[in-house]
mmCIF file with all atom_site columns, C-alpha atoms in Angstrom:
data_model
loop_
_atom_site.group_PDB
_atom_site.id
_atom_site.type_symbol
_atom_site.label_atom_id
_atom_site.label_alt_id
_atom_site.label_comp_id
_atom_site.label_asym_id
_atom_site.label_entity_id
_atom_site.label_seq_id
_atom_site.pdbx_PDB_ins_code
_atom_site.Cartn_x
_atom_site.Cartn_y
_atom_site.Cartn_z
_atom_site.occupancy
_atom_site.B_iso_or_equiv
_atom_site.pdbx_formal_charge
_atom_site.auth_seq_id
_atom_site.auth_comp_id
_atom_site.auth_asym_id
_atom_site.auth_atom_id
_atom_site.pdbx_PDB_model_num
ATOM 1   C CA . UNK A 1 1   ? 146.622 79.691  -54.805 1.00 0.00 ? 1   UNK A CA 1
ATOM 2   C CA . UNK A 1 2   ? 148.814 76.530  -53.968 1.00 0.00 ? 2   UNK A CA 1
ATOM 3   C CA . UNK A 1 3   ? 149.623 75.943  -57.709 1.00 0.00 ? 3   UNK A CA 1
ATOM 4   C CA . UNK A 1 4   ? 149.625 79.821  -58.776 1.00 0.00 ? 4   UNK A CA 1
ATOM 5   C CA . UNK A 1 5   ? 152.319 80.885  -61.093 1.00 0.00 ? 5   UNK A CA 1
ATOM 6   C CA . UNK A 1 6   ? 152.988 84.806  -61.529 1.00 0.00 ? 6   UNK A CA 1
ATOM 7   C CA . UNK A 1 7   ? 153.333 85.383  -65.219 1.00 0.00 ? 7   UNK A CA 1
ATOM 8   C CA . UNK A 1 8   ? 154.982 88.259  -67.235 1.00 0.00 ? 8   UNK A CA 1
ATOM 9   C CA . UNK A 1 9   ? 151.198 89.658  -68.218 1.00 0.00 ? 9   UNK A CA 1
ATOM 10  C CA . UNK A 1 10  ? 150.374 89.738  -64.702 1.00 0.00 ? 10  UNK A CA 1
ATOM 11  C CA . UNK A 1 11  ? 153.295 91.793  -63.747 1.00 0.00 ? 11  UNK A CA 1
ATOM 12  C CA . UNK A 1 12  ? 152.821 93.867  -66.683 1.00 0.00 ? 12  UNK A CA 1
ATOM 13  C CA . UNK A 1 13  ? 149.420 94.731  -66.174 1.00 0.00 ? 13  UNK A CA 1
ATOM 14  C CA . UNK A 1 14  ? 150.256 95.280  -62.290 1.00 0.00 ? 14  UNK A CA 1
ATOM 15  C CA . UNK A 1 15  ? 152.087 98.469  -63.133 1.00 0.00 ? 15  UNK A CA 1
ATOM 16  C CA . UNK A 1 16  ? 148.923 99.843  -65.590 1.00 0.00 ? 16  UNK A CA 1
ATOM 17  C CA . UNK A 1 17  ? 146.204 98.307  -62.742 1.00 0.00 ? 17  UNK A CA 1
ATOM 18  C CA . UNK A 1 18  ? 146.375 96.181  -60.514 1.00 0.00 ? 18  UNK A CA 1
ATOM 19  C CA . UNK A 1 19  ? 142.441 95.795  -60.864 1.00 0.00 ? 19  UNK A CA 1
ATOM 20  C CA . UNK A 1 20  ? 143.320 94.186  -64.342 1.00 0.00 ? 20  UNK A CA 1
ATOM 21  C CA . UNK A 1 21  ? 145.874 92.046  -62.553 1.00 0.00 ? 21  UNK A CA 1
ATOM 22  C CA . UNK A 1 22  ? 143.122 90.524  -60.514 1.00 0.00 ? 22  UNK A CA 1
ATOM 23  C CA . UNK A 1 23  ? 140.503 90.141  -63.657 1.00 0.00 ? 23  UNK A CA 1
ATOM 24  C CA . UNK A 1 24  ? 143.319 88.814  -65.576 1.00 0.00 ? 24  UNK A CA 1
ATOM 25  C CA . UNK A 1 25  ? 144.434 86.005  -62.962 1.00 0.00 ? 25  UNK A CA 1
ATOM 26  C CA . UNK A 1 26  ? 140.843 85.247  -62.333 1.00 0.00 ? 26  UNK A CA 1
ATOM 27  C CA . UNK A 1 27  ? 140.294 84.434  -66.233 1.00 0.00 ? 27  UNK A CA 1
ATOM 28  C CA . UNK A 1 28  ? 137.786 87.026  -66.589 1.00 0.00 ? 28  UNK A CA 1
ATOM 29  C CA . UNK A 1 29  ? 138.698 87.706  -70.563 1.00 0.00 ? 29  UNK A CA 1
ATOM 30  C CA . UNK A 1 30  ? 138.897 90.986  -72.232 1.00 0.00 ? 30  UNK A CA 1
ATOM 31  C CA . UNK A 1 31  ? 137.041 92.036  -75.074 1.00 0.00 ? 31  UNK A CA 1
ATOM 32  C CA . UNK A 1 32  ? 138.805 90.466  -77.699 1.00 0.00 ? 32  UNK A CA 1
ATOM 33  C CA . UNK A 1 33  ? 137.496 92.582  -80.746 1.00 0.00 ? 33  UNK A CA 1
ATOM 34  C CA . UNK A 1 34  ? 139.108 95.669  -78.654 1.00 0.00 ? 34  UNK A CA 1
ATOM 35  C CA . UNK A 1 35  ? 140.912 97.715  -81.131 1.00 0.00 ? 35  UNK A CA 1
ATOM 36  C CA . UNK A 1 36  ? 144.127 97.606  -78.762 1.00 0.00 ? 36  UNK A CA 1
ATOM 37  C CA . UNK A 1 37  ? 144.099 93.972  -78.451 1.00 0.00 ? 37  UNK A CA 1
ATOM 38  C CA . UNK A 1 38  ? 143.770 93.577  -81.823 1.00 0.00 ? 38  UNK A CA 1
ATOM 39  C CA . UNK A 1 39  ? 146.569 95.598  -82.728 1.00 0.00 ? 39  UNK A CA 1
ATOM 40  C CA . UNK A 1 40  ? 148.504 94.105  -80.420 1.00 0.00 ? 40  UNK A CA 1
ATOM 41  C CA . UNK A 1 41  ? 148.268 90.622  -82.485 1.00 0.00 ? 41  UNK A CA 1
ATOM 42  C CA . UNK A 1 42  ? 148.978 92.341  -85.549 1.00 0.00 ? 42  UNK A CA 1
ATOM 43  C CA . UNK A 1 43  ? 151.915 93.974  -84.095 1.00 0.00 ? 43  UNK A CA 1
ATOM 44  C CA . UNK A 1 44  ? 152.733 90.408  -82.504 1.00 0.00 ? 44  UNK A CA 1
ATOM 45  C CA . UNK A 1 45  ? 152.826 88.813  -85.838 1.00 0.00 ? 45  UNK A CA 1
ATOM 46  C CA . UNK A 1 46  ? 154.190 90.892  -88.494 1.00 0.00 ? 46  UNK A CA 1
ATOM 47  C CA . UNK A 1 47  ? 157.031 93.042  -86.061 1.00 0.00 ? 47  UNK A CA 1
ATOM 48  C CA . UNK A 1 48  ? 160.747 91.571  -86.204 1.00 0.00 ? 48  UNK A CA 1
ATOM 49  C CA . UNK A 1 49  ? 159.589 88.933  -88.909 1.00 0.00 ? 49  UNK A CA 1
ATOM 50  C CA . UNK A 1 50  ? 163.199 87.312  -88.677 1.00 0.00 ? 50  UNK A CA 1
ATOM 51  C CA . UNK A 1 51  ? 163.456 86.846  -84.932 1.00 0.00 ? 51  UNK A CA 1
ATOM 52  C CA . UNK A 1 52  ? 162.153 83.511  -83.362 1.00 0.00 ? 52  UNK A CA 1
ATOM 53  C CA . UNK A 1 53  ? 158.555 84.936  -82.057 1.00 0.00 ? 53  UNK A CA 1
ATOM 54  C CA . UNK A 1 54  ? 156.363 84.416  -79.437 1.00 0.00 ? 54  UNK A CA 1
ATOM 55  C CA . UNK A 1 55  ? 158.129 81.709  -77.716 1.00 0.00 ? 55  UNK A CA 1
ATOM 56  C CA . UNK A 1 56  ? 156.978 79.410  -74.633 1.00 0.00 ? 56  UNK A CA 1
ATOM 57  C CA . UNK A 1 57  ? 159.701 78.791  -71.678 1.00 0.00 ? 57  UNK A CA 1
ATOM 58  C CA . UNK A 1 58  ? 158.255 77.199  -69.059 1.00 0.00 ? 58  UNK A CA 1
ATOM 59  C CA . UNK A 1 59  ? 155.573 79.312  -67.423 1.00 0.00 ? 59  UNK A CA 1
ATOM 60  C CA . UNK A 1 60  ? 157.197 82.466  -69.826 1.00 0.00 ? 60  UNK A CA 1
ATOM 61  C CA . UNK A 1 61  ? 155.857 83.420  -73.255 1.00 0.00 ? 61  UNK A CA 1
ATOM 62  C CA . UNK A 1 62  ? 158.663 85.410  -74.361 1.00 0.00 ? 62  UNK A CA 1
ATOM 63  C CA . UNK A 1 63  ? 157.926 87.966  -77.797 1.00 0.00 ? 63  UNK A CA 1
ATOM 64  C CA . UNK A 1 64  ? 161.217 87.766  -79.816 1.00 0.00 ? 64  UNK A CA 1
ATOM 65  C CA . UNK A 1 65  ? 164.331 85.579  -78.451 1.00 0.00 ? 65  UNK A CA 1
ATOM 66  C CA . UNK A 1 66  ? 167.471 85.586  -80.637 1.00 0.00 ? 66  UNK A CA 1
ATOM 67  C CA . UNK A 1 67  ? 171.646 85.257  -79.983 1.00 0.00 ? 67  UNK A CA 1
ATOM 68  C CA . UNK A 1 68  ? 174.305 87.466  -80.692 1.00 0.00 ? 68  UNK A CA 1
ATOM 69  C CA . UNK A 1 69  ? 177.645 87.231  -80.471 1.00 0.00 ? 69  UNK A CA 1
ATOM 70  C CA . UNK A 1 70  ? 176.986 84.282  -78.038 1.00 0.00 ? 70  UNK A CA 1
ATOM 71  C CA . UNK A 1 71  ? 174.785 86.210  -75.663 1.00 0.00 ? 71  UNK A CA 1
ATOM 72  C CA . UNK A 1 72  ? 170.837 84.844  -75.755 1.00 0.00 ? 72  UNK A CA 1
ATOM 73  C CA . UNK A 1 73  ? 168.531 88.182  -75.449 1.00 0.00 ? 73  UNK A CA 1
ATOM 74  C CA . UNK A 1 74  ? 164.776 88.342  -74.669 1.00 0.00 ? 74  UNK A CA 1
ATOM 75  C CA . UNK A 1 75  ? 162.757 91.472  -76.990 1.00 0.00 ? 75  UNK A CA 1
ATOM 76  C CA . UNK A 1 76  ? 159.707 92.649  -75.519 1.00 0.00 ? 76  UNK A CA 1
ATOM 77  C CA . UNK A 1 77  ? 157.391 94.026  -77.965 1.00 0.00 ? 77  UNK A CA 1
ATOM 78  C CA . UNK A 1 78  ? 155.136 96.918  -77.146 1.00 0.00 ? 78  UNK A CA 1
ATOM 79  C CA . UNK A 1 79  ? 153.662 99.784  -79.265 1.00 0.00 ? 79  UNK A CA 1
ATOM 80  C CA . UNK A 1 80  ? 155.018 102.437 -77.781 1.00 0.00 ? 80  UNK A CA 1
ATOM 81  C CA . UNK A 1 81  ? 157.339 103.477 -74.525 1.00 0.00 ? 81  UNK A CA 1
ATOM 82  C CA . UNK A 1 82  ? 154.126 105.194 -73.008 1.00 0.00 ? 82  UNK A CA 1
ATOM 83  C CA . UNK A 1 83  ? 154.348 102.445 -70.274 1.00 0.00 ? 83  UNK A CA 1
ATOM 84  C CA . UNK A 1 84  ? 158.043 101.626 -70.488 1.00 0.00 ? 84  UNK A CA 1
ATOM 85  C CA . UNK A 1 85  ? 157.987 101.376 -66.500 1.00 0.00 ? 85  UNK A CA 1
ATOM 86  C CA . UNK A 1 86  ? 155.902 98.081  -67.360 1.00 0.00 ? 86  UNK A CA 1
ATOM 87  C CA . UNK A 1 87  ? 157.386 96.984  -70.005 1.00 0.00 ? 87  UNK A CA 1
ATOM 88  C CA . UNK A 1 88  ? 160.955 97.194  -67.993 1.00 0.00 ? 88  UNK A CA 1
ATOM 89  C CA . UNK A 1 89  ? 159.568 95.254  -65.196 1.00 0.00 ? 89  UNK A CA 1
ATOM 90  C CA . UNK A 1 90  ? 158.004 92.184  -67.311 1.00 0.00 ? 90  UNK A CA 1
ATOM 91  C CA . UNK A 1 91  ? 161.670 91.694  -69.301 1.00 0.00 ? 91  UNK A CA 1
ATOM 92  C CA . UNK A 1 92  ? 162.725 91.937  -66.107 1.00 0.00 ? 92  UNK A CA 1
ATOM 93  C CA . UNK A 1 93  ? 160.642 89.240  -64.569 1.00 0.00 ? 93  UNK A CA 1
ATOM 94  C CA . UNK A 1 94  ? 161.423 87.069  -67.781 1.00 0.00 ? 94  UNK A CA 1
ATOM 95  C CA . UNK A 1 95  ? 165.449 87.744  -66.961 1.00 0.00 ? 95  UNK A CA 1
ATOM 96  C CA . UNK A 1 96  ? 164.942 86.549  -63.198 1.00 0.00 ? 96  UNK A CA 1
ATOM 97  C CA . UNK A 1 97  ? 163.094 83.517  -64.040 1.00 0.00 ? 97  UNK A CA 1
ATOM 98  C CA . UNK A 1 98  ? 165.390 82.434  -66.457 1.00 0.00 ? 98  UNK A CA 1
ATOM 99  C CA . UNK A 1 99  ? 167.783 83.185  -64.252 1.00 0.00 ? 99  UNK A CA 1
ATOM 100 C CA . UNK A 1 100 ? 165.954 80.474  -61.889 1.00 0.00 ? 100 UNK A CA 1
ATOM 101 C CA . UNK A 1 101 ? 166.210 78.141  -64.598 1.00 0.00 ? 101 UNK A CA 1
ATOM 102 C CA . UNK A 1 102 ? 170.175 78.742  -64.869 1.00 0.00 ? 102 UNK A CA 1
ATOM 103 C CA . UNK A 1 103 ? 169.472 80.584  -68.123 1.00 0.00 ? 103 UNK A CA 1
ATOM 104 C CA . UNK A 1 104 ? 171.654 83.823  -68.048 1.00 0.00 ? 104 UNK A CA 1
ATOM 105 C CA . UNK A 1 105 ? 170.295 86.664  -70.823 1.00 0.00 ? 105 UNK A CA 1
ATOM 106 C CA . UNK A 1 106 ? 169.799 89.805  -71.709 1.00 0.00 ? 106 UNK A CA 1
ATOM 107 C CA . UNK A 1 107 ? 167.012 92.149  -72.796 1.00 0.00 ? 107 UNK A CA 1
ATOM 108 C CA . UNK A 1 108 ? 165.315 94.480  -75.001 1.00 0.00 ? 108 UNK A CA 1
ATOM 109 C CA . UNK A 1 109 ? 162.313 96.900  -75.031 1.00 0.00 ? 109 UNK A CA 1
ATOM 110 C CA . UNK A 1 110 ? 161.313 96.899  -78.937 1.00 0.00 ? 110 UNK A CA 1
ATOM 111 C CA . UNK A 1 111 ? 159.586 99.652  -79.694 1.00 0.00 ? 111 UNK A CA 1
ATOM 112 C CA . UNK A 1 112 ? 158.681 99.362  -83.300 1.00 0.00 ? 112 UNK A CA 1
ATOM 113 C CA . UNK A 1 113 ? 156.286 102.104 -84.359 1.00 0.00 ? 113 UNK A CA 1
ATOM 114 C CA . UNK A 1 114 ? 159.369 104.543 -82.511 1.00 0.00 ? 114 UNK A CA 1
ATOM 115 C CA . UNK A 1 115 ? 161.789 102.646 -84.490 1.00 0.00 ? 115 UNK A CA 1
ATOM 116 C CA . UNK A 1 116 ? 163.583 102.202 -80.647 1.00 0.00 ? 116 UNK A CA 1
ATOM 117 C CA . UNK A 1 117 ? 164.506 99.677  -78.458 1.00 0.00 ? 117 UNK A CA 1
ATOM 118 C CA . UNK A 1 118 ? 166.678 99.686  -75.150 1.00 0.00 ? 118 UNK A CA 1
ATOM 119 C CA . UNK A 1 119 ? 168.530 97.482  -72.941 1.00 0.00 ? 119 UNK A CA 1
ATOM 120 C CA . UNK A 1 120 ? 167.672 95.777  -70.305 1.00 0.00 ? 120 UNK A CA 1
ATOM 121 C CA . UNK A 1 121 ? 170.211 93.879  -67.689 1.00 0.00 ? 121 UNK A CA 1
ATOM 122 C CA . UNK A 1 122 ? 169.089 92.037  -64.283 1.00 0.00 ? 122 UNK A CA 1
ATOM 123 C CA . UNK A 1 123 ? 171.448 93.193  -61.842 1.00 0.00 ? 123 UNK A CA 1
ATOM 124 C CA . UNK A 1 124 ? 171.270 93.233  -57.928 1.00 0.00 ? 124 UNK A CA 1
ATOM 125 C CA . UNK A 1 125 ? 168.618 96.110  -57.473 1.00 0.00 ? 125 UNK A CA 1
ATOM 126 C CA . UNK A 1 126 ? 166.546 94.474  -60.424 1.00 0.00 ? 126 UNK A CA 1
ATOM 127 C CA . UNK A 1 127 ? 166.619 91.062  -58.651 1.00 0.00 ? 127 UNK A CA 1
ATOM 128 C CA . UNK A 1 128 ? 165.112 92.871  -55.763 1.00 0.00 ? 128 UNK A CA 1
ATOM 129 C CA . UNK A 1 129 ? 162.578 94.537  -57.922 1.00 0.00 ? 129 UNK A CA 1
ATOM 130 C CA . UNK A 1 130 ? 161.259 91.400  -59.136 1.00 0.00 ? 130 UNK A CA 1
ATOM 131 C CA . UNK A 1 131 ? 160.490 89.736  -55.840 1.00 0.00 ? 131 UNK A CA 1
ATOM 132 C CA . UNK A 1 132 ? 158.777 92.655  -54.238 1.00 0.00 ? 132 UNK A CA 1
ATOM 133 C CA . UNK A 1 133 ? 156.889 92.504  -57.098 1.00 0.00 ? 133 UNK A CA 1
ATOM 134 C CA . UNK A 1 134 ? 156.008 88.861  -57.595 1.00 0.00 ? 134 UNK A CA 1
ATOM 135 C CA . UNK A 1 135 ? 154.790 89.068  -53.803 1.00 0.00 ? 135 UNK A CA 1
ATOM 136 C CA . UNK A 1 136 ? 152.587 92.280  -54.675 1.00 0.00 ? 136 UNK A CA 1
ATOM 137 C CA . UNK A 1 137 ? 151.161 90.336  -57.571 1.00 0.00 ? 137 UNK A CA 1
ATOM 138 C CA . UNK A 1 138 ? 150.628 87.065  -55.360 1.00 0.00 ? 138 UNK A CA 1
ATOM 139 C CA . UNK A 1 139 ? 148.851 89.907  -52.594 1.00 0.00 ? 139 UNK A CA 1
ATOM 140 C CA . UNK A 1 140 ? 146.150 91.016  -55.045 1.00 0.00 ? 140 UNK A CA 1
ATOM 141 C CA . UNK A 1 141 ? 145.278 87.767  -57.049 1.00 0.00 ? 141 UNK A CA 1
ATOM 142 C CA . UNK A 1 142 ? 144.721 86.230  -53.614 1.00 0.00 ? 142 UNK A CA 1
ATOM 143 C CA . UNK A 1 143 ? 141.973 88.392  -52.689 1.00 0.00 ? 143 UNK A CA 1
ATOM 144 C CA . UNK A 1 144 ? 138.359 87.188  -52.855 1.00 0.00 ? 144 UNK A CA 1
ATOM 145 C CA . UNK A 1 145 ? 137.820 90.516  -55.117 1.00 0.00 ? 145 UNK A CA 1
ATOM 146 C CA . UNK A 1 146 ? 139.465 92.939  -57.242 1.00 0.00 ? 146 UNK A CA 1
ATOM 147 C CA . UNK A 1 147 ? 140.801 95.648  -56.109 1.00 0.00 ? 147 UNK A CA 1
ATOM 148 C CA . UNK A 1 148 ? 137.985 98.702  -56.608 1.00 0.00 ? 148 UNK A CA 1
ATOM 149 C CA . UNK A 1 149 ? 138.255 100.729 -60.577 1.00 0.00 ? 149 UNK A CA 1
ATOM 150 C CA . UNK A 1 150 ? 140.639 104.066 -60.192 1.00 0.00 ? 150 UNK A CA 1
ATOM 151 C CA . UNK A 1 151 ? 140.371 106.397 -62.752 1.00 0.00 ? 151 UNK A CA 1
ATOM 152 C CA . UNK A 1 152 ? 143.942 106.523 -64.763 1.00 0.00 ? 152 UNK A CA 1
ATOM 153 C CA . UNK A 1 153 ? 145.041 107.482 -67.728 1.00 0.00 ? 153 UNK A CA 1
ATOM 154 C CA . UNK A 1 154 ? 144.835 103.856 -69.360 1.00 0.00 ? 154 UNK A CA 1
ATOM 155 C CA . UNK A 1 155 ? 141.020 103.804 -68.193 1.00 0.00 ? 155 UNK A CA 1
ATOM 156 C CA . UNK A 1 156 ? 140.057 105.033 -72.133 1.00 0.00 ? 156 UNK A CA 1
ATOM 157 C CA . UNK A 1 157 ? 141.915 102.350 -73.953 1.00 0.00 ? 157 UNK A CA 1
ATOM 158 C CA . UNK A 1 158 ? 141.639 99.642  -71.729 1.00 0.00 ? 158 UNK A CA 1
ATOM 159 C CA . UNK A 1 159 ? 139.549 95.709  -72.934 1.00 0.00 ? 159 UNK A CA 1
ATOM 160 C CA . UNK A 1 160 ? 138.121 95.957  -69.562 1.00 0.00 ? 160 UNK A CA 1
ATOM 161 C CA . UNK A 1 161 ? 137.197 99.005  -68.916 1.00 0.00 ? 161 UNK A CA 1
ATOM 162 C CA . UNK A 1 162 ? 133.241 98.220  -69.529 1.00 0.00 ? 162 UNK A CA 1
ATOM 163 C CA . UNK A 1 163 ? 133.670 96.087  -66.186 1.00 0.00 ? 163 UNK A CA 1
ATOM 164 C CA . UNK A 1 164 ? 134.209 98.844  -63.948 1.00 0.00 ? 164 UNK A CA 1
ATOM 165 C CA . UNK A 1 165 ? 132.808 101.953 -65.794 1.00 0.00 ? 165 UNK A CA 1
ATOM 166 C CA . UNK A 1 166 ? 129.896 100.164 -67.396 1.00 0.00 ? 166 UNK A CA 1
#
C-alpha cells in the first residue's frame, strides 16, 4: 500500500460500490466486451471531437481539457447524470490534485446524450470532500478482501457483476 495512488476511477466507482473499488484496485478486470464498457469507449472517442481528449496528468487521466478565456477547465464525460453524485466527486478529485500540483482549474460534468453539462468549482467544503474521501478509498483497497456484494440499483449493468452474483 506504500506506493498506492488513489485515482479518479477509484473514487468514482466508490460512490456506485465500493466492492468495485476494491476489484478495481486489486486489478481484477471487468468484462471488457460488456455492453456498458463498450459504450463507454465509443462515447470516449467520438464525444467533444474538438477538445484535447483523454489526457494523462500525472497519476490523472483527465476526459476533455481545454482553455477559455484564460481559465484551464477539466470535462468529465459520462452518459448520463444518473450518477452525477460520482461524477461530481471524481472532477472534484481531479480539481484537488491539480490543485496539489499548483494547477488552479475548473470543471465540467458533460453529459452528451442530455445535451448538458454543469459546473464544477473546488472550494473549501469540496477540499474537505476530497480527503475524507481519498482516506475512505485508501480504507477499503487496504483490506485483504472486498467488501461483501449489496444489491443496488447499478447491480444489472455492472462488468462485474458475474463476480458476486454468479
Amino acid at each position: 500500500m506504500e506506493d498506492f495512488q488513489v485515482t479518479g476511477t477509484l473514487v468514482w466507482y466508490y460512490h456506485i460500490c465500493p466492492r468495485e473499488t476494491w476489484l478495481i484496485a486489486h486489478q481484477i478486470v471487468a468484462d471488457q466486451d460488456d455492453s456498458n464498457v463498450e459504450y463507454g469507449r465509443f462515447l470516449q472517442e467520438h464525444v467533444y471531437e474538438r477538445e484535447k481528449k483523454e489526457l494523462t496528468i500525472g497519476h490523472l487521466k483527465v476526459d476533455v481539457m481545454k482553455s477559455k478565456d484564460g481559465q484551464l477547465i477539466i470535462g468529465e464525460v459520462k452518459k448520463s447524470s444518473a450518477s452525477q453524485q460520482s461524477a461530481r466527486m471524481q472532477l472534484l478529485f481531479y480539481l484537488y490534485e491539480l490543485k496539489q500540483m499548483g494547477i488552479e482549474a475548473e470543471g465540467e460534468l458533460l453529459f452528451p446524450e442530455e445535451r448538458r453539462k454543469q459546473r464544477v468549482v473546488l472550494d473549501e467544503a469540496g477540499i474537505r470532500e476530497v480527503e475524507i474521501l481519498k482516506e475512505k478509498v485508501v480504507d477499503i483497497v487496504s483490506k485483504q478482501l472486498p467488501p461483501p456484494p449489496m444489491k443496488i440499483k447499478w447491480c444489472r449493468n455492472c462488468a462485474y457483476r458475474e463476480l458476486c452474483w454468479a
